[in-house]
Amino acid sequence: MGLSVDDFLILNNSVETEGKRAESRYYPKDEPWNPHRPVKIIIVGAGIGGVAQAVLLSHKVPNATIVVYDRLEKIGGTWAANVYPGVRCDVPSHAYQLTLEPNTQWSEYYPKGSEIQQYYEGVVRKHGLEENFKLQHDVVRATWLPSASQWAVEVRNLRTGNISVDTAEFLINCQGRISKPKFPDIPHLDAYKGPVIHTARWPADFDLTDKTVAVIGAGASAAQLIPNIAPKVRKIVNFVRSKTWVSPTFIQGIHEATGDAPGGPTYSPEQRITFQEDPAAYVEHRREFEMRFQTRTIKGADKLGSKENATLRERIIETMRDRLDGDEEWLQRLLPDYAPGCKRLTSAPGYLETLRSPKVDYITERITYLTPTGVQTADEAHHEVDAVILATGFEPSFTTLFPVIGKAGVDLREKWSPAGEIGYPETYLGIMAPGFPNYFFVLQAQGNARGGSVPLHIETSAVFIAKVVRKIQSQSYAALDAKEEAAQEFNDVVGGFFENSVTGDSCSSWFKNEAGPSRLLIAWPGSYHHRAGVLRDPRWEDFTFEARPGATRNRFEYFGDGTVEKESRPDRDPVRLTSYLTEVGKIDLATFQESWTPDL
């Protein structure tokens, strides 16, 4: 067999010296180093996570082709899917936004879902990324191709039904935790002859006027829906399996939302003008909210059986008592039998007040089955209704909604299922999974820290992902994979940190793996600032790397001819070539020559 040119050059340039290692020479490609080689990134989901990833990666990963797939018709994720009457956010608008894209024009303290959806749609438009978002496209499967170091993603066009395959070096799953509606396991659900509607699939033309409706559920969607439809309907029959702790508005001491004003105060035109024209005043307004997020936790209240949790319980009971006008009989009917914090608290302005209305029947008897005309309960009562509304929340989505096939043909859903090899989602730092190279996820298991809002945590994940992608993009690697032992040790820390957590009480919650005492999945073992600090500098020692074709012989293959692209440009841009220079008085030694820049 003949020698290749590369083999000949290496052999010809090896020098054997007695008593010393053989000296060899390697000749990289005769071209400038390109730290921004072309890469493709596929993002699944066009909610907050997908929008933030697309915007930040389009700026932080030069020369990247980004495609975002989502099954819905609009950008916005949960805020595009949930359009039921009364849907809004219980987090203040100026905190429930991307810090990279502050909006001075929010209309209320606690915004309606439609306003949030329009905000995120506007962010995509502002950054010129509309063409990158492929709506009404449902990802049905993703498979790692080891020979190509790429993900093959099967996508169904929901308009045509056709399935196509797209490929990319990187796959980011931003499907969200509350994206697949959960339908209750009620016998003969399909026997009912009237409309059966899930709050997450609310039809635009559904008219409730003067109807008797069953609302099944007592979580956030039911608590928002019931006060909003009560004035229109003849009767509401609220069927409750698990009771809910109804707390004050999350940001106490600023402005409470009420039944009469569920959005809290509105922002006047004068306030919006001030925010727009006085950036310092606007930052201070935002800081007021953010400080409440960073300091609102009662230390120890997250421990089951602690005196701090008992104190929290009494505070919430007092809030519920006030909203019930001191009606102790109603209070006792409504109090849950699990500790507050076991599942997400619900602020629900107007819900408790509406339950006492003559228009509402509050039923805690178990539903046995549905009949063609109504709901049968365990006490043998039959409730005739004109419509059944399922306010039953979402399937826990700490894995994936579609098969993700990694190394050795392993499906991530099976690996992480209760009956699987591990039994729960064992992540690496809440962002990656061993055995699934170049695969990332946002807002999945261990992705939320104490303090800070959801968009803030999403941005932190995006910055980490950008650093990892740039590592692969700029050096001699095709892929990287988190080590199994690194994920195991991270999860050991998670288990120890949340030992005796209040989430282990008897409730059923999407915070954890299953009902009752089980593993907490939602939370990072620490605060927002802790998570942001840990993720600031990736621990490259926690990864295995796969070399690119052509780089297996020498890890410094990417060096090229010893120059970078900007040195060979015809324009010889002086600003780019002297980008290390800074104006007098603006040199920050703490970040000196350390901040990342695309200008290489």
Coordinates of C-alpha atoms in Angstrom, one line a residue:
M1 CA 0.0 0.0 0.0
G2 CA 1.4 3.4 -0.9
L3 CA 2.0 6.2 1.5
S4 CA -0.3 9.3 1.5
V5 CA 1.4 12.7 1.0
D6 CA 0.7 13.5 4.7
D7 CA 2.3 10.2 5.9
F8 CA 5.3 10.8 3.7
L9 CA 5.9 14.3 5.0
I10 CA 5.6 13.2 8.6
L11 CA 8.0 10.2 8.1
N12 CA 10.4 12.3 6.0
N13 CA 10.5 15.0 8.6
S14 CA 11.0 12.7 11.6
V15 CA 14.5 13.0 13.1
E16 CA 15.8 10.1 15.2
T17 CA 18.3 11.4 17.8
E18 CA 20.1 8.8 19.9
G19 CA 18.6 8.7 23.5
K20 CA 15.9 11.2 22.6
R21 CA 12.3 11.0 21.5
A22 CA 11.9 11.0 17.7
E23 CA 11.3 14.5 16.5
S24 CA 8.5 14.9 14.0
R25 CA 7.0 17.8 12.1
Y26 CA 3.4 18.6 11.2
Y27 CA 2.2 21.0 8.6
P28 CA -1.3 22.4 9.2
K29 CA -3.4 23.7 6.3
D30 CA -1.9 26.7 4.5
E31 CA -4.8 29.0 5.5
P32 CA -5.6 31.4 8.3
W33 CA -7.1 30.0 11.5
N34 CA -10.9 30.3 11.3
P35 CA -12.3 30.4 14.9
H36 CA -15.7 30.7 13.4
R37 CA -16.0 27.7 11.1
P38 CA -19.6 27.2 9.9
V39 CA -21.9 25.3 12.2
K40 CA -25.6 24.6 12.3
I41 CA -27.8 24.6 15.4
I42 CA -31.3 23.2 15.6
I43 CA -33.5 24.5 18.4
V44 CA -36.7 22.7 19.4
G45 CA -39.4 25.1 20.8
A46 CA -40.2 28.7 20.1
G47 CA -41.1 29.7 23.7
I48 CA -39.0 31.8 26.0
G49 CA -36.2 29.3 25.9
G50 CA -36.1 29.0 22.1
V51 CA -36.3 32.7 21.6
A52 CA -33.5 33.5 24.1
Q53 CA -31.2 30.8 22.6
A54 CA -31.8 31.9 19.0
V55 CA -31.2 35.6 19.8
L56 CA -28.1 35.1 22.0
L57 CA -26.5 32.4 19.9
S58 CA -27.0 34.5 16.7
H59 CA -24.7 37.1 18.4
K60 CA -22.4 34.8 20.4
V61 CA -21.7 32.1 17.8
P62 CA -20.6 33.8 14.6
N63 CA -21.1 31.9 11.3
A64 CA -23.9 29.8 12.8
T65 CA -27.0 28.7 10.9
I66 CA -29.9 28.6 13.4
V67 CA -33.2 26.9 12.8
V68 CA -36.0 26.8 15.4
Y69 CA -38.9 24.3 15.1
D70 CA -42.2 24.6 16.9
R71 CA -45.5 22.9 16.4
L72 CA -47.6 26.0 17.3
E73 CA -48.8 28.7 14.9
K74 CA -47.2 31.5 16.9
I75 CA -44.0 32.2 18.7
G76 CA -44.4 32.3 22.5
G77 CA -44.5 28.7 23.8
T78 CA -46.9 28.4 26.7
W79 CA -48.1 31.9 26.1
A80 CA -49.1 31.0 22.5
A81 CA -50.7 27.8 23.6
N82 CA -52.7 29.0 26.6
V83 CA -55.3 31.5 25.6
Y84 CA -58.1 30.6 28.0
P85 CA -60.0 33.5 29.7
G86 CA -58.0 35.1 32.4
V87 CA -54.6 33.7 31.5
R88 CA -51.8 35.9 32.8
C89 CA -48.4 35.8 34.5
D90 CA -48.2 36.0 38.3
V91 CA -44.6 37.3 38.0
P92 CA -44.3 41.1 37.4
S93 CA -43.9 42.0 33.7
H94 CA -40.7 43.9 34.2
A95 CA -39.1 40.8 35.7
Y96 CA -40.7 38.3 33.3
Q97 CA -38.7 39.6 30.3
L98 CA -35.3 38.9 28.9
T99 CA -32.7 41.2 30.5
L100 CA -31.1 41.4 27.1
E101 CA -34.3 43.0 25.7
P102 CA -36.0 45.2 28.4
N103 CA -39.4 46.5 27.5
T104 CA -40.4 49.9 28.9
Q105 CA -44.0 49.6 27.6
W106 CA -45.6 46.8 29.7
S107 CA -49.3 47.8 30.4
E108 CA -49.7 46.1 33.8
Y109 CA -47.7 44.8 36.7
Y110 CA -49.0 41.2 36.0
P111 CA -49.4 40.9 32.3
K112 CA -51.9 39.0 30.2
G113 CA -50.7 36.0 28.3
S114 CA -51.3 37.7 25.0
E115 CA -49.1 40.7 25.9
I116 CA -46.2 38.3 26.9
Q117 CA -46.7 36.4 23.6
Q118 CA -46.5 39.6 21.6
Y119 CA -43.4 40.7 23.5
Y120 CA -41.4 37.5 22.6
E121 CA -42.7 37.7 19.0
G122 CA -41.4 41.3 18.9
V123 CA -38.0 40.2 20.2
V124 CA -37.6 37.8 17.3
R125 CA -38.7 40.4 14.9
K126 CA -36.3 43.0 16.3
H127 CA -33.4 40.7 15.8
G128 CA -34.4 39.8 12.3
L129 CA -34.8 36.1 13.0
E130 CA -38.4 35.5 11.7
E131 CA -37.1 33.3 8.9
N132 CA -35.2 31.2 11.3
F133 CA -38.4 30.1 13.1
K134 CA -40.3 27.3 11.3
L135 CA -43.7 27.2 12.9
Q136 CA -46.2 24.4 12.6
H137 CA -43.3 22.0 12.4
D138 CA -43.3 19.2 15.0
V139 CA -40.0 17.4 15.8
V140 CA -40.8 13.7 16.0
R141 CA -37.4 12.2 16.5
A142 CA -33.7 13.1 16.8
T143 CA -30.8 10.6 16.3
W144 CA -27.1 11.1 16.8
L145 CA -25.0 10.1 13.7
P146 CA -21.6 9.2 15.1
S147 CA -20.0 8.9 11.6
A148 CA -21.0 12.5 10.8
S149 CA -20.9 13.9 14.3
Q150 CA -24.4 15.4 13.7
W151 CA -27.9 15.1 14.8
A152 CA -30.5 13.9 12.3
V153 CA -33.8 15.5 13.3
E154 CA -37.1 14.3 11.8
V155 CA -39.6 17.0 11.5
R156 CA -43.3 16.8 10.5
N157 CA -44.8 19.7 8.6
L158 CA -48.2 20.0 10.3
R159 CA -49.6 21.9 7.3
T160 CA -48.8 19.1 4.8
G161 CA -48.1 16.1 7.0
N162 CA -44.8 15.5 5.2
I163 CA -41.8 14.4 7.3
S164 CA -38.3 15.7 6.4
V165 CA -34.9 15.2 8.0
D166 CA -32.7 18.1 9.0
T167 CA -29.2 17.7 10.2
A168 CA -27.0 19.9 12.5
E169 CA -23.9 19.7 14.6
F170 CA -25.8 20.9 17.7
L171 CA -29.3 20.3 19.1
I172 CA -30.9 22.4 21.8
N173 CA -34.2 21.2 23.3
C174 CA -36.3 24.1 24.5
Q175 CA -39.7 22.3 24.6
G176 CA -40.4 23.6 28.1
R177 CA -41.8 21.8 31.1
I178 CA -45.4 22.8 30.6
S179 CA -46.1 22.1 26.9
K180 CA -48.0 18.8 26.7
P181 CA -51.5 19.0 28.2
K182 CA -52.3 16.4 30.8
F183 CA -55.7 14.7 30.4
P184 CA -57.2 13.1 33.6
D185 CA -57.6 9.4 33.9
I186 CA -61.4 9.5 34.2
P187 CA -63.4 6.6 32.9
H188 CA -65.7 7.2 29.9
L189 CA -64.2 10.7 29.3
D190 CA -65.1 10.2 25.7
A191 CA -68.7 9.2 26.6
Y192 CA -69.6 12.8 27.3
K193 CA -71.5 14.3 24.3
G194 CA -70.8 18.0 25.0
P195 CA -67.6 19.9 24.4
V196 CA -64.6 18.7 26.4
I197 CA -61.9 21.4 26.4
H198 CA -58.4 21.5 27.9
T199 CA -57.4 25.0 29.0
A200 CA -54.2 24.6 27.0
R201 CA -56.2 24.0 23.8
W202 CA -58.9 26.7 24.2
P203 CA -60.8 27.3 21.0
A204 CA -61.2 31.0 20.0
D205 CA -64.9 30.5 19.2
F206 CA -66.0 28.8 22.4
D207 CA -68.9 30.7 24.0
L208 CA -69.7 30.0 27.7
T209 CA -72.6 32.4 27.9
D210 CA -75.4 31.2 30.2
K211 CA -73.9 27.6 30.3
T212 CA -73.4 25.3 33.3
V213 CA -69.8 24.1 33.1
A214 CA -67.7 21.6 34.9
V215 CA -64.1 22.8 35.7
I216 CA -61.9 19.9 36.7
G217 CA -58.8 21.0 38.6
A218 CA -57.7 23.6 41.2
G219 CA -54.3 24.6 39.9
A220 CA -53.2 27.9 38.4
S221 CA -55.3 27.6 35.2
A222 CA -58.5 26.8 37.1
A223 CA -57.8 29.5 39.6
Q224 CA -57.4 32.1 36.8
L225 CA -60.3 30.7 34.7
I226 CA -63.0 30.5 37.3
P227 CA -63.2 34.2 38.3
N228 CA -63.0 35.2 34.7
I229 CA -65.9 33.1 33.4
A230 CA -68.1 33.4 36.5
P231 CA -69.9 36.6 35.3
K232 CA -70.8 34.9 31.9
V233 CA -71.9 31.4 32.9
R234 CA -75.1 30.2 34.6
K235 CA -73.2 27.8 36.9
I236 CA -69.7 26.5 37.6
V237 CA -69.1 23.0 39.1
N238 CA -65.5 22.9 40.3
F239 CA -64.2 19.4 40.8
V240 CA -61.2 19.3 43.0
R241 CA -58.9 16.3 43.7
S242 CA -55.9 18.1 45.2
K243 CA -56.4 21.3 47.1
T244 CA -54.1 24.3 46.6
W245 CA -52.3 26.8 48.8
V246 CA -53.4 30.2 47.7
S247 CA -50.6 32.6 48.5
P248 CA -50.3 36.4 48.3
T249 CA -48.9 37.8 45.1
F250 CA -45.3 36.6 44.9
I251 CA -43.7 40.0 45.1
Q252 CA -45.3 41.2 48.3
G253 CA -44.9 44.7 49.6
I254 CA -45.1 46.3 46.1
H255 CA -48.5 45.9 44.7
E256 CA -51.0 43.1 45.3
A257 CA -53.1 41.8 42.5
T258 CA -56.8 41.4 43.5
G259 CA -59.9 39.9 42.2
D260 CA -61.0 43.2 40.9
A261 CA -57.6 44.0 39.4
P262 CA -55.9 40.7 38.7
G263 CA -53.2 42.5 36.7
G264 CA -52.4 44.8 39.6
P265 CA -51.9 48.5 38.8
T266 CA -51.6 49.6 35.2
Y267 CA -48.7 51.6 33.9
S268 CA -49.8 55.1 32.9
P269 CA -48.6 56.7 29.6
E270 CA -46.6 59.1 31.8
Q271 CA -44.8 56.2 33.5
R272 CA -44.0 54.5 30.2
I273 CA -42.6 57.8 28.8
T274 CA -40.4 58.2 32.0
F275 CA -39.1 54.6 31.6
Q276 CA -38.3 55.2 27.9
E277 CA -36.6 58.6 28.4
D278 CA -34.9 58.0 31.7
P279 CA -33.0 54.7 31.6
A280 CA -31.7 55.1 35.2
A281 CA -35.3 55.4 36.5
Y282 CA -36.3 52.3 34.6
V283 CA -33.4 50.3 35.9
E284 CA -34.3 51.3 39.5
H285 CA -38.0 50.2 38.9
R286 CA -36.8 46.8 37.6
R287 CA -34.3 46.5 40.5
E288 CA -37.1 46.9 43.0
F289 CA -38.7 43.7 41.6
E290 CA -35.5 41.8 41.1
M291 CA -34.4 42.4 44.7
R292 CA -37.7 40.9 45.9
F293 CA -36.9 37.8 43.8
Q294 CA -33.4 37.6 45.2
T295 CA -34.4 38.0 48.8
R296 CA -38.0 36.6 49.1
T297 CA -37.1 33.1 50.3
I298 CA -37.6 32.4 54.0
K299 CA -34.5 30.5 55.0
G300 CA -35.4 27.0 56.1
A301 CA -39.0 27.2 54.8
D302 CA -38.1 24.6 52.1
K303 CA -37.4 21.9 54.8
L304 CA -40.3 19.6 55.6
G305 CA -41.4 19.9 59.3
S306 CA -39.3 23.0 59.9
K307 CA -40.6 25.9 62.1
E308 CA -39.9 28.2 59.1
N309 CA -42.3 26.2 57.0
A310 CA -44.9 26.3 59.8
T311 CA -44.5 30.1 59.8
L312 CA -45.0 30.2 56.0
R313 CA -48.1 28.0 56.4
E314 CA -49.6 30.4 58.9
R315 CA -48.9 33.4 56.7
I316 CA -50.6 31.8 53.8
I317 CA -53.6 30.7 55.9
E318 CA -54.0 34.3 57.0
T319 CA -54.1 35.4 53.4
M320 CA -56.7 32.8 52.6
R321 CA -58.8 33.7 55.6
D322 CA -58.7 37.4 54.6
R323 CA -59.8 36.5 51.0
L324 CA -62.7 34.5 52.5
D325 CA -63.8 37.3 54.7
G326 CA -63.0 35.3 57.8
D327 CA -65.2 32.4 56.9
E328 CA -63.7 29.5 58.9
E329 CA -66.0 26.9 57.5
W330 CA -64.8 27.7 53.9
L331 CA -61.2 27.9 55.0
Q332 CA -61.3 24.4 56.5
R333 CA -62.8 23.1 53.3
L334 CA -60.0 24.6 51.2
L335 CA -56.9 23.9 53.3
P336 CA -54.5 21.3 51.7
D337 CA -53.2 18.4 53.7
Y338 CA -49.6 18.9 52.5
A339 CA -47.0 21.5 53.4
P340 CA -46.8 24.7 51.4
G341 CA -44.0 24.5 48.9
C342 CA -44.6 20.9 48.1
K343 CA -46.0 22.1 44.8
R344 CA -46.0 25.6 43.3
L345 CA -47.9 28.1 45.2
T346 CA -50.8 29.8 43.5
S347 CA -51.6 33.5 44.0
A348 CA -55.0 33.3 42.3
P349 CA -56.5 36.7 42.9
G350 CA -60.3 36.4 42.9
Y351 CA -60.4 32.6 43.0
L352 CA -61.3 32.1 46.7
E353 CA -63.8 35.0 46.6
T354 CA -65.5 33.4 43.5
L355 CA -65.8 30.0 45.1
R356 CA -68.2 31.4 47.7
S357 CA -70.5 32.7 45.0
P358 CA -73.9 31.1 44.6
K359 CA -72.9 30.4 41.0
V360 CA -70.1 27.9 42.1
D361 CA -70.4 24.4 43.5
Y362 CA -67.1 23.2 45.0
I363 CA -66.9 19.4 44.8
T364 CA -64.2 17.3 46.4
E365 CA -65.9 13.9 45.9
R366 CA -63.9 11.7 43.5
I367 CA -65.1 11.6 39.9
T368 CA -66.0 8.1 39.0
Y369 CA -66.9 8.5 35.4
L370 CA -68.5 10.8 32.8
T371 CA -71.9 10.2 31.3
P372 CA -73.3 11.5 28.0
T373 CA -74.7 14.5 29.9
G374 CA -72.4 15.2 32.9
V375 CA -70.2 14.0 35.7
Q376 CA -70.8 11.2 38.1
T377 CA -69.1 11.3 41.5
A378 CA -68.3 8.7 44.2
D379 CA -71.3 9.9 46.4
E380 CA -73.6 8.7 43.5
A381 CA -74.4 12.3 42.6
H382 CA -74.8 13.2 39.0
H383 CA -73.9 16.7 37.8
E384 CA -75.5 17.8 34.5
V385 CA -73.3 20.2 32.6
D386 CA -73.2 21.8 29.2
A387 CA -69.4 21.7 28.9
V388 CA -66.4 20.0 30.6
I389 CA -63.3 22.1 31.0
L390 CA -60.1 20.3 31.9
A391 CA -57.9 22.6 34.0
T392 CA -55.6 19.6 34.7
G393 CA -52.2 21.1 33.9
F394 CA -49.4 19.4 31.9
E395 CA -47.5 16.2 31.7
P396 CA -44.2 16.3 33.5
S397 CA -41.6 17.1 30.8
F398 CA -38.3 16.7 32.4
T399 CA -37.2 14.4 29.7
T400 CA -38.3 14.8 26.0
L401 CA -41.6 14.6 24.2
F402 CA -39.9 12.8 21.3
P403 CA -37.3 10.1 21.0
V404 CA -33.8 11.4 21.4
I405 CA -31.4 8.6 20.4
G406 CA -27.8 9.0 21.5
K407 CA -24.7 6.8 21.6
A408 CA -25.3 3.0 21.2
G409 CA -28.9 3.7 20.2
V410 CA -30.0 4.7 23.7
D411 CA -33.3 6.6 23.9
L412 CA -33.0 9.4 26.5
R413 CA -36.7 9.0 27.5
E414 CA -36.1 5.3 28.4
K415 CA -32.8 6.0 30.2
W416 CA -34.5 8.6 32.4
S417 CA -37.9 7.0 32.9
P418 CA -38.8 5.6 36.3
A419 CA -38.3 2.1 34.9
G420 CA -35.2 3.0 33.1
E421 CA -31.5 2.5 33.7
I422 CA -31.3 5.5 36.1
G423 CA -34.9 6.1 37.0
Y424 CA -34.9 9.9 36.9
P425 CA -33.3 12.6 34.7
E426 CA -29.7 12.5 35.6
T427 CA -28.3 15.7 34.0
Y428 CA -25.0 17.3 33.9
L429 CA -25.4 20.8 35.5
G430 CA -29.1 20.8 34.3
I431 CA -28.0 21.4 30.7
M432 CA -26.5 18.2 29.2
A433 CA -26.8 14.4 29.4
P434 CA -24.0 11.9 29.2
G435 CA -24.1 9.8 26.1
F436 CA -25.8 12.5 24.0
P437 CA -23.0 14.5 22.4
N438 CA -23.6 18.2 21.4
Y439 CA -27.1 18.0 22.9
F440 CA -28.4 20.6 25.3
F441 CA -31.6 21.4 27.1
V442 CA -33.1 24.4 28.7
L443 CA -35.4 24.6 31.8
Q444 CA -35.3 20.9 32.3
A445 CA -34.2 18.9 35.5
Q446 CA -32.1 21.0 37.8
G447 CA -32.4 24.0 35.5
N448 CA -34.0 26.5 38.0
A449 CA -32.2 28.1 40.9
R450 CA -33.6 29.9 43.9
G451 CA -33.9 33.6 43.1
G452 CA -34.3 35.3 39.8
S453 CA -37.0 34.8 37.1
V454 CA -37.3 32.1 34.5
P455 CA -36.0 34.3 31.6
L456 CA -32.9 35.1 33.7
H457 CA -32.1 31.4 34.2
I458 CA -32.7 30.8 30.5
E459 CA -30.2 33.5 29.5
T460 CA -27.6 31.9 31.9
S461 CA -28.0 28.6 30.1
A462 CA -27.7 30.2 26.7
V463 CA -24.4 31.9 27.6
F464 CA -23.0 28.5 28.8
I465 CA -24.2 26.8 25.6
A466 CA -22.6 29.5 23.5
K467 CA -19.2 28.9 25.2
V468 CA -19.4 25.2 24.6
V469 CA -20.4 25.6 20.9
R470 CA -17.5 28.1 20.4
K471 CA -15.1 25.6 21.9
I472 CA -16.0 23.0 19.3
Q473 CA -16.3 25.6 16.5
S474 CA -12.9 27.1 17.0
Q475 CA -10.7 24.1 17.7
S476 CA -10.1 20.7 16.3
Y477 CA -13.2 19.0 17.7
A478 CA -16.3 17.7 16.2
A479 CA -18.2 16.9 19.4
L480 CA -18.1 16.8 23.1
D481 CA -20.0 14.7 25.7
A482 CA -20.4 15.1 29.4
K483 CA -18.7 12.3 31.4
E484 CA -21.0 9.9 33.2
E485 CA -19.1 10.3 36.5
A486 CA -19.4 14.1 36.3
A487 CA -23.2 13.8 36.0
Q488 CA -23.4 11.3 38.8
E489 CA -21.4 13.4 41.2
F490 CA -23.5 16.5 40.3
N491 CA -26.6 14.5 41.1
D492 CA -25.1 13.3 44.4
V493 CA -24.8 17.0 45.4
V494 CA -28.4 17.6 44.3
G495 CA -29.7 14.7 46.4
G496 CA -27.8 15.9 49.5
F497 CA -28.8 19.5 49.0
F498 CA -32.5 18.7 48.8
E499 CA -32.6 16.0 51.5
N500 CA -35.8 16.4 53.6
S501 CA -37.1 19.0 51.1
V502 CA -40.7 20.1 51.6
T503 CA -41.4 18.8 48.1
G504 CA -41.2 15.3 49.6
D505 CA -44.5 15.7 51.3
S506 CA -47.7 13.9 50.1
C507 CA -48.6 16.2 47.2
S508 CA -48.5 15.4 43.5
S509 CA -46.3 18.0 41.7
W510 CA -44.4 18.5 38.5
F511 CA -41.6 19.7 40.7
K512 CA -40.6 16.1 41.3
N513 CA -40.3 12.6 39.9
E514 CA -43.6 11.2 41.2
A515 CA -46.2 11.8 43.9
G516 CA -45.2 11.6 47.6
P517 CA -41.6 11.4 48.7
S518 CA -39.5 11.4 45.5
R519 CA -36.6 13.1 43.9
L520 CA -36.9 16.9 43.4
L521 CA -36.3 17.6 39.7
I522 CA -36.9 21.2 39.1
A523 CA -34.3 22.9 41.2
W524 CA -30.6 23.7 41.0
P525 CA -28.8 23.1 44.4
G526 CA -28.3 26.7 45.2
S527 CA -29.2 30.3 44.3
Y528 CA -29.3 32.1 41.0
H529 CA -26.0 33.8 41.7
H530 CA -24.5 30.4 42.7
R531 CA -25.7 28.8 39.4
A532 CA -24.5 31.8 37.3
G533 CA -21.1 31.6 38.9
V534 CA -20.7 27.9 38.5
L535 CA -21.7 28.0 34.8
R536 CA -19.5 31.0 34.0
D537 CA -16.4 28.9 33.2
P538 CA -17.1 25.5 31.7
R539 CA -15.2 22.6 33.4
W540 CA -13.7 21.1 30.2
E541 CA -12.2 18.3 32.3
D542 CA -15.8 17.0 32.7
F543 CA -16.1 16.2 29.0
T544 CA -14.7 13.7 26.5
F545 CA -13.9 15.2 23.1
E546 CA -14.1 13.8 19.6
A547 CA -11.6 15.1 17.1
R548 CA -12.7 16.4 13.7
P549 CA -11.7 14.4 10.6
G550 CA -8.2 15.7 9.6
A551 CA -7.3 16.5 13.2
T552 CA -6.8 13.0 14.6
R553 CA -3.0 13.3 13.9
N554 CA -2.5 16.6 15.6
R555 CA -4.7 18.4 18.1
F556 CA -3.4 21.8 16.9
E557 CA -4.5 21.2 13.3
Y558 CA -6.6 24.3 13.6
F559 CA -3.6 26.6 13.9
G560 CA -3.5 26.9 10.1
D561 CA -0.7 29.1 8.7
G562 CA -0.2 31.1 11.9
T563 CA -2.5 34.0 11.0
V564 CA -6.2 34.8 11.5
E565 CA -8.7 35.9 9.0
K566 CA -8.7 39.6 9.8
E567 CA -5.0 39.9 9.0
S568 CA -5.5 38.9 5.4
R569 CA -8.6 41.0 4.7
P570 CA -8.0 43.6 1.9
D571 CA -9.4 46.5 4.0
R572 CA -6.8 46.0 6.8
D573 CA -9.3 47.5 9.2
P574 CA -7.3 49.5 11.9
V575 CA -10.0 49.1 14.5
R576 CA -10.1 45.3 14.2
L577 CA -6.3 45.0 14.0
T578 CA -5.8 47.1 17.1
S579 CA -8.9 46.0 19.1
Y580 CA -6.7 45.6 22.2
L581 CA -6.5 49.4 22.6
T582 CA -8.9 51.2 25.0
E583 CA -9.5 54.8 25.7
V584 CA -7.7 56.4 28.6
G585 CA -9.7 56.0 31.8
K586 CA -11.8 53.1 30.4
I587 CA -9.3 50.2 31.1
D588 CA -10.8 47.7 33.5
L589 CA -8.0 45.5 34.7
A590 CA -10.5 42.9 36.1
T591 CA -11.7 42.1 32.6
F592 CA -8.5 43.2 30.8
Q593 CA -8.1 41.0 27.6
E594 CA -10.5 38.5 29.1
S595 CA -14.0 39.4 27.8
W596 CA -15.0 37.3 24.8
T597 CA -15.2 39.1 21.5
P598 CA -16.1 37.8 18.0
D599 CA -13.3 40.0 16.6
L600 CA -10.5 37.4 16.1

